[in-house]
mmCIF file of C-alpha atoms in Angstrom:
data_model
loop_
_atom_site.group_PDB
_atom_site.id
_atom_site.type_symbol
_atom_site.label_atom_id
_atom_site.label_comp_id
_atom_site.label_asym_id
_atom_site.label_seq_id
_atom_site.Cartn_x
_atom_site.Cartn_y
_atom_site.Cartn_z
ATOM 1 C CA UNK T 25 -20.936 -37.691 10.931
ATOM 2 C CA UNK T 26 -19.384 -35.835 14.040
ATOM 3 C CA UNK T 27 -15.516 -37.409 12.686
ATOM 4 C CA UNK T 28 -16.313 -36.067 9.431
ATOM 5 C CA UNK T 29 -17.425 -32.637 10.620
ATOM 6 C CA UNK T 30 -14.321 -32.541 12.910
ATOM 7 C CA UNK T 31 -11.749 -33.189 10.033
ATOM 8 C CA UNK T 32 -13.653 -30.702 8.036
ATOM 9 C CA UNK T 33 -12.994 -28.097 11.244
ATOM 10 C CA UNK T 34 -9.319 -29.182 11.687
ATOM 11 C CA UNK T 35 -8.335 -29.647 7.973
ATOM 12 C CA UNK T 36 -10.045 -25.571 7.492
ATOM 13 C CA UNK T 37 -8.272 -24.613 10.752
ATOM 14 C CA UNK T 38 -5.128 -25.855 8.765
ATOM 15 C CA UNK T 39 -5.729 -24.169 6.002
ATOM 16 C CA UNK T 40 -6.053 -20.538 7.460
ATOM 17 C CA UNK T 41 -3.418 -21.043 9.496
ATOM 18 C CA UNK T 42 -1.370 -22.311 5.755
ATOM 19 C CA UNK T 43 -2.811 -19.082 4.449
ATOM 20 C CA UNK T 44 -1.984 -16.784 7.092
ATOM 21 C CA UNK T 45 1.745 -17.727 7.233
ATOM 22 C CA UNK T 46 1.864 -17.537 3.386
ATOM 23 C CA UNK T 47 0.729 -13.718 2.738
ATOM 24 C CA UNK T 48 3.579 -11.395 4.871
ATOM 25 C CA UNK T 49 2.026 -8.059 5.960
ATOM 26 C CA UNK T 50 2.561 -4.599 4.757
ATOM 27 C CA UNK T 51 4.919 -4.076 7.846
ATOM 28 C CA UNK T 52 6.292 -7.086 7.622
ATOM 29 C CA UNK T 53 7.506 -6.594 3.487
ATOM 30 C CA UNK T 54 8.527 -2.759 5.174
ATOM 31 C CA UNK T 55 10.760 -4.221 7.514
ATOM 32 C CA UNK T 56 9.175 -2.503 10.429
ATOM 33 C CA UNK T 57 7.077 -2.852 13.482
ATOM 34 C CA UNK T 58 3.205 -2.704 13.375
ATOM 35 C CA UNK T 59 3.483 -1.262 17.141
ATOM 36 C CA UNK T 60 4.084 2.394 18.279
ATOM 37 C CA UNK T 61 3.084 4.050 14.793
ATOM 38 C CA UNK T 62 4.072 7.865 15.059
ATOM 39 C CA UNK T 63 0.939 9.765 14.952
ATOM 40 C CA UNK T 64 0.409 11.743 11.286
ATOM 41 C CA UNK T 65 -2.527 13.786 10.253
ATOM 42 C CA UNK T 66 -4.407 13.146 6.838
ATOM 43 C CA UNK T 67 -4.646 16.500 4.911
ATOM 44 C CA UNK T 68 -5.583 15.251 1.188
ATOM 45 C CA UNK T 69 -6.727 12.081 -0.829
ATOM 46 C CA UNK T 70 -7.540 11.842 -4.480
ATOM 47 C CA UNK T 71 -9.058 8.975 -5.305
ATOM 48 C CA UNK T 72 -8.832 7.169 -8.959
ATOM 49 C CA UNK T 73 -8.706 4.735 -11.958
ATOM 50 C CA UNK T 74 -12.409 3.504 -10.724
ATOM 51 C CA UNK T 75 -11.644 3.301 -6.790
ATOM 52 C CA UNK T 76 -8.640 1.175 -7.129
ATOM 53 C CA UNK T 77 -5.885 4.092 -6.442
ATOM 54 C CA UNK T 78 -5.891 6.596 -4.002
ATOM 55 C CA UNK T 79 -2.954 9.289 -3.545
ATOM 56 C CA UNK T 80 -3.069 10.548 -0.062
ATOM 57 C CA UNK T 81 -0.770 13.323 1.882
ATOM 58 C CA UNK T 82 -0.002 12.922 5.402
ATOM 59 C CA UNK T 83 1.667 15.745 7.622
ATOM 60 C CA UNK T 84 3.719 15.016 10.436
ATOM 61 C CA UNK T 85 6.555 16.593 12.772
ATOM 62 C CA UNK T 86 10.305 15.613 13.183
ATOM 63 C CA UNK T 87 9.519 11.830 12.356
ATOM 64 C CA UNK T 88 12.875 10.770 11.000
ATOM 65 C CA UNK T 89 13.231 7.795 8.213
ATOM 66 C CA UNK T 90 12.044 5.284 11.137
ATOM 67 C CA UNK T 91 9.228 6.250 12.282
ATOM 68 C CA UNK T 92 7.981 7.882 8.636
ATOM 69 C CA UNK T 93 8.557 3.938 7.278
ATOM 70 C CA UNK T 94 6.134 2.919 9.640
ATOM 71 C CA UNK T 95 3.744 5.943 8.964
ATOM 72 C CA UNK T 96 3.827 5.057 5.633
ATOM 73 C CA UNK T 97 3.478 1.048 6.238
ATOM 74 C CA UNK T 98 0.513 1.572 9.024
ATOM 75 C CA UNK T 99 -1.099 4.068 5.860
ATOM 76 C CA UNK T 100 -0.377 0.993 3.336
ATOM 77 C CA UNK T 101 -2.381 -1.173 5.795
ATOM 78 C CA UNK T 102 -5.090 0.534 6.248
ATOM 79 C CA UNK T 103 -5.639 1.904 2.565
ATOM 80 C CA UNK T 104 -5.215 -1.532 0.967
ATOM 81 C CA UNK T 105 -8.422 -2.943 2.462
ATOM 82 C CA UNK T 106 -10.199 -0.970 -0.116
ATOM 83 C CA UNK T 107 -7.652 0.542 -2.887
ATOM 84 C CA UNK T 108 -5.380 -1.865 -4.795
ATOM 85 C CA UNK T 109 -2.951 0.937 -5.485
ATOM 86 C CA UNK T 110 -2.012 3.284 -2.405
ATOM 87 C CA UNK T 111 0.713 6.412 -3.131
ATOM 88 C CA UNK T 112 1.725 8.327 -0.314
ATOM 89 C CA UNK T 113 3.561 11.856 0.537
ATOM 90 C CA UNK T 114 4.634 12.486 4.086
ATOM 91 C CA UNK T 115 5.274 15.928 4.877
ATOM 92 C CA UNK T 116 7.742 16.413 7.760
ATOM 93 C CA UNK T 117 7.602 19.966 9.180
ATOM 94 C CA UNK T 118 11.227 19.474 10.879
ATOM 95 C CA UNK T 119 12.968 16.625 8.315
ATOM 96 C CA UNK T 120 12.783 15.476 5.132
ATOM 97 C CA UNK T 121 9.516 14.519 3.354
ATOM 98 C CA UNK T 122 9.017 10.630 2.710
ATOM 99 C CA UNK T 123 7.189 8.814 -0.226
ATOM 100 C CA UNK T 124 5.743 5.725 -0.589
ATOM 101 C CA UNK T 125 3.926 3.482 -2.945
ATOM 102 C CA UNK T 126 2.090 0.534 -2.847
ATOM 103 C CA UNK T 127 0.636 -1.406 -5.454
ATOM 104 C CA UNK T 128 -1.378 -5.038 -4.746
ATOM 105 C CA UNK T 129 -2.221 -5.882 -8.337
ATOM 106 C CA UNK T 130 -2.406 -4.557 -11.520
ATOM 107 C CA UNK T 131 -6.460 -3.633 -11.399
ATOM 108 C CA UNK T 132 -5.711 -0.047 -11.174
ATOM 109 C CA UNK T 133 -3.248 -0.258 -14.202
ATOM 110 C CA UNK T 134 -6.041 -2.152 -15.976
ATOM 111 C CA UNK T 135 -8.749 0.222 -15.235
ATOM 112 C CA UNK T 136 -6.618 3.308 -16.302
ATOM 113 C CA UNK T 137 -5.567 1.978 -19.449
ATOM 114 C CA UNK T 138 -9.244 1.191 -19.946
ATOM 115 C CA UNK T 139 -10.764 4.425 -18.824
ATOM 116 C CA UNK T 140 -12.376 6.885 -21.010
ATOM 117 C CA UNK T 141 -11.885 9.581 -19.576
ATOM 118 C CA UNK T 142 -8.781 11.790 -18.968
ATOM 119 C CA UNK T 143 -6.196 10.280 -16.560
ATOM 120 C CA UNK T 144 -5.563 12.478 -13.883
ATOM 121 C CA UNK T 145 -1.642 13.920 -13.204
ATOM 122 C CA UNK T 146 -1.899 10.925 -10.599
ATOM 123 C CA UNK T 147 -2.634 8.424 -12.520
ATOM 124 C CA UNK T 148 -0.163 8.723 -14.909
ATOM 125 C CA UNK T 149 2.331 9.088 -12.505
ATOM 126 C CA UNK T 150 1.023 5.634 -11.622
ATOM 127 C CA UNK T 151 1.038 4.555 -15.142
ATOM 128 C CA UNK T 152 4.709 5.811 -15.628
ATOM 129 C CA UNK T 153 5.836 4.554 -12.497
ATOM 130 C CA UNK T 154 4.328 0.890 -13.461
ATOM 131 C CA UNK T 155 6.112 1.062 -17.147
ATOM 132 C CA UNK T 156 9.276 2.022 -15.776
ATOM 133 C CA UNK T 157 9.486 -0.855 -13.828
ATOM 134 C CA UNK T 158 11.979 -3.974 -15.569
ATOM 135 C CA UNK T 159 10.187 -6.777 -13.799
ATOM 136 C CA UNK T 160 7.223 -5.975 -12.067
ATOM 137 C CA UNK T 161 5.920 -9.032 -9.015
ATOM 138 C CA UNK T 162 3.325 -7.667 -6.808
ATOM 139 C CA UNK T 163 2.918 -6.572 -4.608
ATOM 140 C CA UNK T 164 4.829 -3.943 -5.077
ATOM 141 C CA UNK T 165 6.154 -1.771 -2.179
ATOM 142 C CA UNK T 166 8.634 0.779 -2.354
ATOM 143 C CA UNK T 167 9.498 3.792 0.087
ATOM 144 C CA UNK T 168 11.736 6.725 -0.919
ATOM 145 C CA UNK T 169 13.315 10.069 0.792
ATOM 146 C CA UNK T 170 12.674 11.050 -3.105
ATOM 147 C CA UNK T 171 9.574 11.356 -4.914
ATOM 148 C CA UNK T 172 8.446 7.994 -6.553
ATOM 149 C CA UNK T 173 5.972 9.025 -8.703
ATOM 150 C CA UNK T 174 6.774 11.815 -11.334
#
């Protein structure tokens, strides 16, 4: 019994570990550094398509393309614990503004082209964003000095 119970442990130690190494971070599919995020200030979300996309705008000063990328990833993080489609505009009081979007699955897709009601100017965005795409794999991550979503 205690050799079977301490296979089970090892061979679900294994596994995690397997598992961990498999799914690369937000940072990691970014290309940056989860350390030293440049501090930003939250000053709207709109949430969506039944809880699954959220556009938020961030504010920030004199970041550069650097430290927005990480902004933007450190944003993707957090946001993608709950939303399975994150877009994000940085403001930059002394550069350029930064945009980002992040999409984990196609739920949010799904439940827009389900809804009933009236998609928001966001969520089509979204939508037209998605179609655009040639060959969408998730997740999708992409990070632009231009706006992404029109």
């Amino acid at each position: 019994m205690f050799i079977q119970k301490k296979s089970l442990i090892t061979i679900s130690f294994v596994a995690v570990l397997f598992l961990s190494a498999c799914s690369n971070s937000v940072y990691d599919e970014m290309g940056v550094d989860e350390n030293n995020i440049p501090a930003f200030t939250e000053t709207e979300r709109q949430e969506g398509a039944n809880k699954s996309l959220i556009a938020v705008k961030l504010m920030t000063q004199g970041s550069g393309e650097e430290a927005a990328k990480k902004s933007i990833a450190d944003s993707f993080a957090l946001l993608k614990e709950e939303y399975r489609t994150v877009s994000i505009e940085l403001d930059d009081e002394d550069q350029e503004d930064w945009y980002g979007v992040y999409m984990q699955d196609h739920t949010a897709i799904q439940n827009m082209k389900n809804s009933k009601t009236k998609l928001t100017r966001e969520e089509k965005a979204v939508m037209d964003y998605y179609e655009g795409l040639a060959n969408p794999e998730f997740p999708i991550i992409e990070f632009s000095a231009n706006p992404i979503l029109k």
